[in-house]
Amino acid sequence: MTKSISNAEIKALAEKAVNLISADKDKEVVDTLRPLLDTKCPFLKLDLLGKETGGAGSSQPQKFFRSFDEIIDYNAMGGFVVVGQALICFLPDNFEKVMEKSRKYIIKGDVWYACDIIGERCLGQALIDYFDETLPWIAKFLKDENRWVKRSAGVAIHFFSKRVLDEQEKTRKLLKLIEPYMEEKQVDVIKGIGWGLKTIGRHHPDILVEFLYKQIKLKKNISGLMMKKALTYIDEDKKLKIENITRTGIRAYQSKAILNTHKHCDGGWFWDKYSAFPYIGCEWGCEYCYLRDGKYNPHKSSLDPKVLNFADPFSQYIKVKKNAPELLRKALENMPRDLIYLDNYQPVDFRHQYTRKMLKVCLDLSFPVFINEKSRMLLRDLDVLKKINKKTYLNVCWSIITTCDDKTRKIFEPNAPPVSARFNAMKKLAENKILTGTVFMPILPFIYDDEKNIEEVIKKTKECGGRYVLDGGLTLHGYSKTHFYKVLEKYDPDLSAKYNRIYGNPELLADHTAQVHEKVLEYCQKYKLTPHIPRPVNFYPKKLQVNKKTAEKFYLKAREMQMSGKGGHREWAYRKAAWALDDLEESIEKIYRDKGISGVMEIKGIGKSLANKIENFLIKNEKEGHLHP
């Protein structure tokens, strides 16, 4: 059976299906339809099949519902179209049953197209034909815990709005239903509700603008994606006005600088020498983020009184450096090539896409890039990322504290994308031969530091193509500590005393960190993952690459001492030696060849013990053929 099947053949097929349903031969119904469902048949043909089949079933609905269950269980996209259209025929006499079946089939499909097909045909048509009866069901679907069921309500509103163009009062009633969900953070739900708003805006722009102004006045925390969809068909003047006063307090300003140049690279951790971020603040609003501390937090009321309008300025008041890409290009043109840290894939970037533009700057100027992410939005720019990876170096790590998308995770990462989406994105990058892995930090004490969670995170990283796991503890200073304790008190009041005990005693904290780190090392070894990020050196001048690799040994030694609670003087000796090696403008190989170990000891910060280690490293590399002539 092909896409060229005629309407007459469709009607004959429907008649055969009806006869089988009437004879209680549900399995044979699926067998009869399978050739059509297994092809890319036009939806118009499938809709006709559904209409013809459903239209003959009003006298025996239960038999038809059983057959519909079988068709849905076959799990073909075309099956959802056929059943969705057929269900419409049962609305007059079996309204509640159709609504219940719609929800069941959406959950069963567990994919966007099943949601949208049923949402348009069943819920959308029900709104058109039985508006008052359907409104309570739309409200019920919006409250549902299942993301696809919630999304389908927005899809239904879209369908109604594109078919019914002269019902302003009904449109206002639908917006009233949507209003409590304008702060939705789940991206699939946002897309559904945003689709409904977008279509309302196309046919009733004044009503939508009035509605959006009300939400802004109420200081609703509307995601950038939802606002972008809602404003699709709004004229530019009104769109600009709304964007300038939108709920997040997104404020564009002309920045004087964007590039941060660090005195030393982030040795043993991310290895970046530079960093640049186009946005100030973070809409993900993770409760443990150390950037909330006054030392880093730019949202001070003394500098900008507008922050007083927000319950959490850090996540609700985003400042946009509108000249960020141009500033980055100008800054990097005069800098030696080294690793730059970029990461700002948050909802505001849907609108501005500055992260992509900054990635293109790095690509043009051949700068290697490190990214630490929580959002699969990054995959939008996979084309640019692949080019950077091929030209210089790219490492994308994923900030992950657990494998579970449960209530606990959402307490500490209230707005962040699902962990499952992060792992899926990791897998996609690995498939494209891009270095990726997990930044397992902060590992929250007494919440996510148990052995089961540690193993699951490391195991999942391995399964998704990650090549390393970098662990770290929770930093609590200043306001970041005050804020986190408020959240901790709501989560489990008994934990505050435990946190006070270990964070009030440096030795206890060091012991706790060491025990957790030991478990991370154990499971990294079990799953054959590197417990750190290997240092990239291929983009440095060739004569300096051995300096960087030698320094890497010392940086990693210092980090291990820090994580194992054995820091102090020896840790800093290794770190300072690494700095000295990084700062050398002459190859350590040449120094050793010309002057021997005494020449190595002339380098500031390197005594006899560390010089011996450098000598051993150079000799080993020479034997293995790694030294340059």
XYZ file of C-alpha atoms in Angstrom:
629
model
C 0.000 0.000 0.000
C 1.485 3.387 -0.980
C 0.913 7.091 -0.516
C -1.114 7.132 -3.758
C -4.015 5.190 -2.235
C -7.351 6.606 -3.410
C -10.206 7.877 -1.260
C -12.339 4.982 -2.492
C -9.716 2.508 -1.272
C -9.574 4.312 2.078
C -13.348 4.019 2.471
C -13.230 0.330 1.569
C -10.508 -0.196 4.165
C -12.608 1.640 6.763
C -15.618 -0.548 5.974
C -13.517 -3.668 6.459
C -12.183 -2.340 9.776
C -15.719 -1.541 10.977
C -16.888 -5.079 10.175
C -13.962 -6.570 12.096
C -14.609 -4.298 15.086
C -18.282 -5.287 15.107
C -17.196 -8.935 15.107
C -14.865 -8.342 18.106
C -11.783 -9.093 16.004
C -9.604 -6.316 17.406
C -6.265 -7.924 16.530
C -7.333 -8.384 12.921
C -8.207 -4.681 12.738
C -4.570 -3.801 13.391
C -3.400 -6.421 10.879
C -5.725 -4.905 8.280
C -4.469 -1.363 8.874
C -0.792 -2.261 9.323
C 0.226 -1.833 5.635
C -1.153 1.710 5.718
C 0.251 2.561 9.159
C 3.714 1.347 8.179
C 3.968 3.816 5.269
C 4.290 7.597 5.156
C 0.669 8.081 4.292
C -0.623 11.687 4.043
C -2.527 12.809 7.128
C -5.516 13.745 4.956
C -5.920 10.092 3.981
C -5.473 8.910 7.564
C -7.998 11.492 8.775
C -10.480 10.204 6.211
C -9.913 6.644 7.423
C -10.502 7.737 11.017
C -13.619 9.704 10.144
C -15.140 6.832 8.140
C -14.309 4.301 10.856
C -15.478 6.391 13.800
C -18.613 7.527 12.021
C -19.907 3.950 11.945
C -19.367 3.261 15.631
C -21.854 5.439 17.497
C -24.130 2.484 18.311
C -21.381 0.311 19.804
C -18.770 2.668 21.331
C -17.182 0.164 23.730
C -16.207 -2.175 20.905
C -14.634 0.682 18.990
C -12.764 1.978 22.039
C -11.241 -1.491 22.527
C -10.042 -1.506 18.927
C -8.667 2.009 19.297
C -6.608 0.748 22.250
C -5.102 -1.938 20.015
C -4.273 0.564 17.266
C -2.572 2.897 19.752
C -0.623 -0.041 21.214
C 0.805 -0.655 17.735
C 2.557 2.699 18.279
C 2.646 4.059 14.729
C 2.312 7.788 14.091
C -0.471 7.125 11.593
C -2.390 5.185 14.237
C -2.643 8.293 16.409
C -4.046 10.235 13.444
C -6.660 7.581 12.668
C -7.765 7.182 16.286
C -7.630 10.920 16.992
C -9.953 11.644 14.092
C -12.226 8.701 14.911
C -12.676 9.830 18.519
C -14.264 13.084 17.333
C -17.247 11.073 16.115
C -17.944 9.907 19.674
C -17.983 13.359 21.288
C -21.789 13.899 21.129
C -22.733 10.827 23.199
C -19.466 9.833 24.921
C -17.806 13.154 25.712
C -16.144 12.214 29.018
C -14.947 8.883 27.649
C -13.309 10.633 24.690
C -11.511 13.031 27.052
C -10.301 10.131 29.208
C -9.142 8.174 26.168
C -7.354 11.242 24.810
C -5.338 11.568 28.004
C -4.584 7.843 28.062
C -3.373 7.821 24.453
C -1.205 10.911 24.912
C 0.527 9.298 27.894
C 0.831 6.003 26.032
C 2.474 7.713 23.053
C 4.969 9.573 25.269
C 6.240 11.652 22.352
C 5.510 15.104 20.953
C 3.672 13.977 17.806
C 1.246 11.743 19.727
C 0.483 14.687 22.008
C 0.000 17.156 19.155
C -2.058 14.812 16.954
C -4.514 13.961 19.743
C -4.428 17.516 21.107
C -5.507 19.025 17.801
C -8.059 16.434 16.741
C -9.783 15.544 20.014
C -9.288 18.460 22.395
C -9.102 21.133 19.707
C -12.225 19.977 17.897
C -14.023 19.556 21.218
C -13.298 23.226 22.000
C -14.814 24.223 18.672
C -17.950 22.083 18.977
C -18.484 21.982 22.764
C -16.614 24.979 24.159
C -18.229 25.249 27.604
C -18.089 21.497 28.222
C -14.432 21.312 27.149
C -13.083 24.221 29.236
C -12.984 22.219 32.513
C -11.088 19.452 30.729
C -8.540 21.923 29.354
C -8.072 23.179 32.916
C -7.683 19.593 34.135
C -5.127 18.769 31.427
C -3.104 21.881 32.316
C -2.911 20.663 35.924
C -1.818 17.173 34.914
C 1.604 15.941 36.074
C 2.393 14.466 32.658
C 4.214 16.977 30.450
C 2.589 15.766 27.231
C -0.918 16.018 28.672
C -0.159 19.581 29.809
C 1.288 20.412 26.402
C -1.812 19.052 24.628
C -3.961 21.746 26.270
C -1.842 24.421 24.580
C -2.063 22.538 21.283
C -5.873 22.452 21.572
C -5.964 26.210 22.175
C -3.812 26.701 19.078
C -6.202 24.570 16.990
C -9.275 26.415 18.265
C -7.672 29.819 17.683
C -6.755 29.130 14.064
C -10.242 27.803 13.230
C -12.463 30.175 15.246
C -11.509 33.755 14.382
C -14.365 35.896 15.699
C -14.836 34.757 19.306
C -12.965 37.318 21.398
C -14.739 36.437 24.633
C -13.885 32.760 24.237
C -10.270 33.720 23.524
C -10.141 35.668 26.797
C -11.515 32.647 28.656
C -8.757 30.475 27.194
C -6.107 32.996 28.240
C -7.594 32.938 31.731
C -6.956 29.182 31.824
C -3.377 29.634 30.602
C -2.560 32.421 33.066
C -1.507 30.231 36.051
C 0.980 28.395 33.805
C 2.841 31.372 32.358
C 5.820 30.567 34.608
C 6.104 27.001 33.299
C 9.719 25.798 32.967
C 9.355 22.377 31.325
C 10.348 22.999 27.720
C 7.809 20.663 26.050
C 4.959 22.264 27.982
C 6.312 25.724 27.153
C 6.232 24.833 23.457
C 2.587 23.714 23.660
C 1.346 26.740 25.599
C 3.570 28.990 23.500
C 1.987 27.556 20.351
C -1.448 28.470 21.669
C -0.315 32.008 22.549
C 1.373 32.395 19.172
C -1.837 31.566 17.270
C -3.933 33.818 19.504
C -1.433 36.585 18.755
C -1.840 36.034 15.037
C -5.611 36.494 15.057
C -6.167 38.575 18.225
C -2.940 40.576 18.726
C -4.525 43.306 20.868
C -6.038 40.762 23.264
C -2.710 38.945 23.596
C -0.707 42.154 24.156
C -3.174 43.199 26.858
C -2.763 39.770 28.463
C 1.053 39.901 28.324
C 1.161 43.371 29.875
C -0.892 42.015 32.761
C 1.555 39.137 33.285
C 4.493 41.538 33.263
C 2.763 43.791 35.773
C 2.266 40.742 38.008
C 6.037 40.100 37.702
C 5.504 36.650 36.224
C 8.708 34.703 35.651
C 7.967 33.873 31.998
C 10.587 31.863 30.124
C 12.333 33.451 27.165
C 11.106 30.671 24.861
C 7.455 31.168 25.788
C 7.730 34.927 25.356
C 9.441 34.471 22.006
C 6.624 32.241 20.739
C 3.918 34.539 22.101
C 5.415 37.561 20.323
C 5.841 35.859 16.933
C 3.056 37.784 15.154
C 3.038 40.944 17.289
C 4.146 44.095 15.447
C 7.698 45.268 16.113
C 6.881 48.372 18.183
C 4.706 46.484 20.660
C 7.127 43.556 20.698
C 10.061 45.829 21.550
C 8.094 47.533 24.305
C 7.158 44.205 25.882
C 10.717 42.874 25.623
C 12.087 45.959 27.359
C 9.866 45.427 30.403
C 9.524 41.645 30.305
C 9.184 39.650 33.505
C 12.798 38.690 33.974
C 13.819 42.285 34.001
C 15.937 41.511 30.971
C 17.899 44.702 30.445
C 20.279 45.241 27.562
C 23.225 47.539 28.135
C 26.420 48.567 26.372
C 29.258 46.813 28.161
C 32.808 48.161 28.123
C 34.501 44.756 28.375
C 33.669 41.062 28.234
C 36.902 39.054 28.330
C 38.204 37.890 31.707
C 41.906 37.026 31.629
C 43.091 34.926 34.551
C 46.603 35.221 35.939
C 46.934 31.432 35.784
C 44.891 28.791 34.007
C 42.297 26.852 36.011
C 44.819 24.074 36.519
C 43.529 20.608 37.406
C 39.938 21.687 36.832
C 38.698 23.300 33.595
C 42.116 24.503 32.275
C 40.691 27.792 30.947
C 42.835 30.920 30.754
C 40.018 33.185 29.571
C 36.284 33.405 30.165
C 33.512 35.465 28.607
C 29.778 35.578 29.298
C 27.166 37.626 27.395
C 24.572 37.551 30.200
C 24.732 38.480 33.866
C 22.510 36.315 36.048
C 21.165 32.832 35.356
C 17.547 31.866 34.759
C 18.174 28.271 35.858
C 18.455 29.614 39.419
C 20.181 26.598 40.994
C 19.960 27.058 44.744
C 23.528 25.901 45.428
C 25.246 28.249 42.959
C 28.225 30.030 44.541
C 27.751 32.964 42.142
C 24.958 34.167 44.426
C 27.646 35.301 46.865
C 28.141 39.051 47.115
C 31.706 38.626 45.850
C 30.364 37.640 42.423
C 26.719 38.740 42.420
C 26.274 41.880 40.300
C 22.704 42.442 41.477
C 23.285 44.998 44.206
C 20.408 47.365 44.962
C 22.875 50.179 45.624
C 23.957 49.951 41.976
C 20.593 49.118 40.425
C 17.395 49.718 42.463
C 15.381 47.566 40.007
C 16.659 44.429 41.718
C 14.280 45.191 44.591
C 11.383 44.283 42.282
C 12.408 40.620 42.205
C 12.220 37.870 44.795
C 15.396 36.309 43.369
C 17.264 38.842 41.202
C 19.992 36.295 40.422
C 17.559 34.204 38.342
C 14.872 36.772 37.512
C 16.837 39.863 36.483
C 19.078 39.124 33.510
C 21.407 41.749 32.092
C 22.365 41.402 28.437
C 25.653 42.711 27.080
C 24.216 43.686 23.724
C 27.642 44.237 22.150
C 29.080 40.965 23.529
C 30.143 39.296 20.238
C 31.835 42.463 18.962
C 33.632 42.990 22.280
C 34.878 39.408 22.286
C 36.263 39.656 18.762
C 38.062 42.889 19.545
C 39.558 41.455 22.751
C 40.703 38.105 21.342
C 42.330 39.599 18.261
C 45.141 40.873 20.489
C 45.486 37.897 22.846
C 47.700 34.785 22.637
C 45.721 31.665 21.828
C 44.537 29.786 24.906
C 41.452 28.025 26.220
C 38.338 30.175 26.703
C 35.391 29.253 28.919
C 31.957 30.034 27.438
C 28.563 28.933 28.750
C 25.315 30.821 28.678
C 22.673 28.585 27.169
C 19.691 29.804 29.155
C 16.208 30.884 27.976
C 17.245 34.482 27.247
C 19.610 33.104 24.597
C 16.640 31.878 22.545
C 16.025 35.527 21.746
C 19.538 36.935 21.372
C 21.631 33.883 20.378
C 24.781 35.639 21.562
C 26.358 32.342 22.609
C 26.320 31.145 19.005
C 27.757 34.447 17.800
C 30.561 34.239 20.367
C 31.307 30.654 19.357
C 31.652 31.868 15.770
C 34.161 34.484 16.936
C 36.220 31.737 18.592
C 35.995 29.663 15.419
C 37.089 32.565 13.201
C 40.061 33.385 15.444
C 40.990 29.721 16.101
C 40.499 29.846 19.867
C 39.855 26.539 21.690
C 36.663 26.419 23.752
C 35.517 24.905 27.036
C 31.789 24.838 27.880
C 30.074 23.824 31.133
C 26.365 23.330 30.490
C 22.973 22.287 31.788
C 20.878 22.909 28.678
C 20.423 20.853 25.516
C 19.893 24.212 23.777
C 23.591 23.802 23.019
C 22.754 21.230 20.323
C 21.158 24.040 18.330
C 24.719 25.149 17.560
C 26.133 21.704 16.843
C 27.259 22.820 13.386
C 29.549 25.497 14.858
C 30.714 23.235 17.682
C 31.813 20.542 15.229
C 33.878 23.077 13.294
C 35.609 24.323 16.454
C 36.322 20.730 17.466
C 37.909 20.028 14.099
C 39.882 23.271 13.912
C 41.259 23.629 17.461
C 39.744 22.003 20.548
C 36.326 21.704 22.172
C 35.292 20.205 25.481
C 31.640 20.278 26.584
C 30.998 19.104 30.111
C 27.590 18.687 31.690
C 26.811 19.954 35.163
C 25.082 16.995 36.836
C 24.461 16.167 40.510
C 22.178 13.123 40.151
C 20.582 10.864 37.548
C 17.085 11.337 38.997
C 14.593 13.938 37.787
C 12.627 13.742 41.026
C 11.243 16.246 43.527
C 14.543 16.462 45.395
C 16.496 17.439 42.293
C 13.885 20.062 41.426
C 14.203 21.604 44.890
C 17.880 22.358 44.299
C 17.644 22.950 40.533
C 14.136 24.455 40.280
C 14.328 25.789 36.728
C 17.132 23.735 35.191
C 16.505 21.310 32.303
C 15.929 17.620 33.134
C 19.016 15.543 33.871
C 17.826 13.023 31.280
C 18.030 15.740 28.612
C 21.612 16.538 29.641
C 22.683 12.918 29.334
C 20.960 12.635 25.942
C 22.830 15.728 24.759
C 26.081 14.248 26.077
C 25.437 11.142 23.999
C 24.774 13.254 20.904
C 28.085 15.084 21.325
C 29.971 11.824 21.849
C 28.436 10.448 18.658
C 29.886 13.495 16.887
C 33.347 12.763 18.351
C 33.309 15.807 20.644
C 35.034 15.431 24.017
C 32.370 15.412 26.726
C 31.819 14.267 30.283
C 30.319 15.152 33.650
C 31.173 17.926 36.063
C 29.842 16.181 39.157
C 29.585 19.208 41.386
C 28.583 20.262 43.832
C 28.074 16.860 45.426
C 25.641 17.952 48.136
C 26.519 16.426 51.543
C 23.917 14.024 52.989
C 21.755 14.463 49.863
C 23.738 13.261 46.856
C 26.967 11.923 48.381
C 25.750 8.353 48.910
C 27.522 5.535 47.094
C 24.459 4.629 45.008
C 24.135 8.126 43.526
C 27.876 8.385 42.902
C 27.947 5.108 40.986
C 24.790 5.912 38.998
C 26.140 9.277 37.815
C 29.465 7.758 36.761
C 27.844 4.727 35.137
C 25.391 6.905 33.189
C 28.252 9.128 32.036
C 29.999 6.068 30.633
C 26.824 4.831 28.929
C 26.334 8.212 27.234
C 29.849 8.431 25.829
C 31.378 10.705 28.460
C 35.119 10.294 28.932
C 35.648 11.850 32.344
C 33.978 12.750 35.636
C 35.254 15.795 37.517
C 33.957 15.937 41.074
C 33.851 18.787 43.551
C 32.201 19.831 46.786
C 29.748 22.537 47.778
C 31.091 26.055 48.314
C 29.299 28.023 51.023
C 30.335 31.626 51.581
C 28.516 34.872 52.272
C 25.062 35.211 50.765
C 25.335 31.939 48.835
C 25.468 30.217 52.238
C 22.534 32.239 53.600
C 20.434 31.464 50.532
C 21.281 27.760 50.484
C 20.447 27.324 54.168
C 16.968 28.768 53.560
C 16.378 26.128 50.891
C 17.916 23.413 53.070
C 15.581 24.334 55.920
C 12.555 23.787 53.686
C 13.925 20.517 52.310
C 14.959 18.937 55.620
C 15.369 21.079 58.765
C 17.479 18.365 60.411
C 20.215 18.765 57.800
C 21.099 22.311 58.858
C 22.797 21.039 62.014
C 24.808 18.482 60.028
C 25.940 21.142 57.571
C 26.894 23.481 60.404
C 28.956 20.720 61.965
C 31.099 19.932 58.921
C 31.250 23.429 57.425
C 32.140 24.840 60.818
C 35.126 22.497 61.158
C 37.728 22.526 58.327
C 39.081 19.112 59.346
C 35.650 17.474 59.249
C 34.919 19.080 55.880
C 38.260 17.885 54.504
C 37.577 14.334 55.747
C 34.089 14.341 54.247
C 35.359 15.658 50.891
C 38.134 13.048 50.853
C 35.721 10.161 51.504
C 33.392 11.259 48.720
C 36.306 11.818 46.326
C 37.668 8.350 47.097
C 34.348 6.839 46.017
C 34.416 8.862 42.803
C 37.926 7.573 42.051
C 36.817 4.007 42.785
C 33.873 4.091 40.379
C 35.771 5.998 37.703
C 38.275 3.152 37.751
C 35.467 0.584 37.627
C 33.844 2.206 34.579
C 37.168 3.184 32.974
C 36.632 6.941 33.081
C 39.237 9.611 33.791
C 38.639 11.309 37.192
C 39.752 14.669 35.789
C 39.722 16.609 32.525
C 42.921 15.912 30.541
C 44.744 19.123 29.708
C 44.591 20.107 26.021
C 47.911 21.388 24.629
C 47.733 20.991 20.844
C 46.905 24.668 20.264
C 50.034 25.981 22.053
C 53.306 26.637 20.192
C 54.990 23.284 19.705
C 58.048 24.125 21.795
C 55.849 24.939 24.812
C 53.594 21.903 24.696
C 55.878 19.800 26.902
C 55.910 22.654 29.454
C 52.120 22.514 29.589
C 52.037 18.712 29.915
C 54.653 18.788 32.663
C 52.691 21.493 34.457
C 49.574 19.327 34.085
C 51.205 16.650 36.279
C 51.779 19.181 39.044
C 48.334 20.770 38.749
C 46.671 17.365 39.037
C 48.875 16.430 41.988
C 47.853 19.660 43.732
C 44.186 18.969 43.019
C 44.408 15.436 44.397
C 45.989 16.779 47.575
C 43.222 19.356 47.860
C 40.443 16.793 47.308
C 42.040 14.202 49.608
C 42.408 16.587 52.525
C 46.216 16.577 52.277
C 46.677 20.122 51.055
C 48.646 22.823 52.757
C 52.259 23.686 51.967
C 52.946 20.725 49.657
C 49.824 21.395 47.603
C 50.894 24.988 47.030
C 54.443 23.915 46.174
C 53.090 21.806 43.320
C 50.722 24.560 42.222
C 53.440 27.237 42.165
C 55.744 24.923 40.229
C 52.981 24.419 37.666
C 52.556 28.186 37.368
C 56.273 28.607 36.804
C 56.304 25.982 34.055
C 53.270 27.572 32.399
C 54.948 30.979 32.401
C 58.172 29.738 30.788
C 58.816 31.181 27.346
C 61.552 28.628 26.687
C 61.050 24.889 26.358
C 61.767 22.953 29.564
C 63.255 20.286 27.284
C 65.864 22.722 26.003
C 66.670 23.993 29.497
C 67.216 20.429 30.684
C 69.319 19.468 27.668
C 71.488 22.575 27.908
C 71.937 22.797 31.691
C 70.675 19.535 33.152
C 68.811 19.401 36.454
C 70.656 22.477 37.737
C 69.058 24.491 34.934
C 65.632 23.227 35.948
C 66.308 24.283 39.550
C 67.033 27.828 38.384
C 63.339 28.219 37.582
C 61.619 30.181 40.349
C 59.579 27.977 42.682
C 61.220 24.684 41.681
C 63.524 23.044 44.208
C 65.490 19.818 44.023
C 62.579 17.464 44.772
C 60.317 18.910 42.076
C 63.247 19.232 39.661
C 63.848 15.485 40.041
C 60.207 14.819 39.188
C 60.505 17.004 36.087
C 63.693 15.181 35.095
C 61.980 11.795 35.467
C 59.034 12.998 33.394
C 61.301 14.292 30.607
C 63.399 11.107 30.557
C 60.267 8.966 30.395
C 58.876 11.029 27.529
C 62.183 10.861 25.664
C 62.209 7.071 25.933
C 58.651 6.976 24.640
C 59.587 9.270 21.764
C 57.425 12.211 22.857
C 60.151 14.877 23.129
C 60.621 17.339 20.303
C 63.977 17.511 18.503
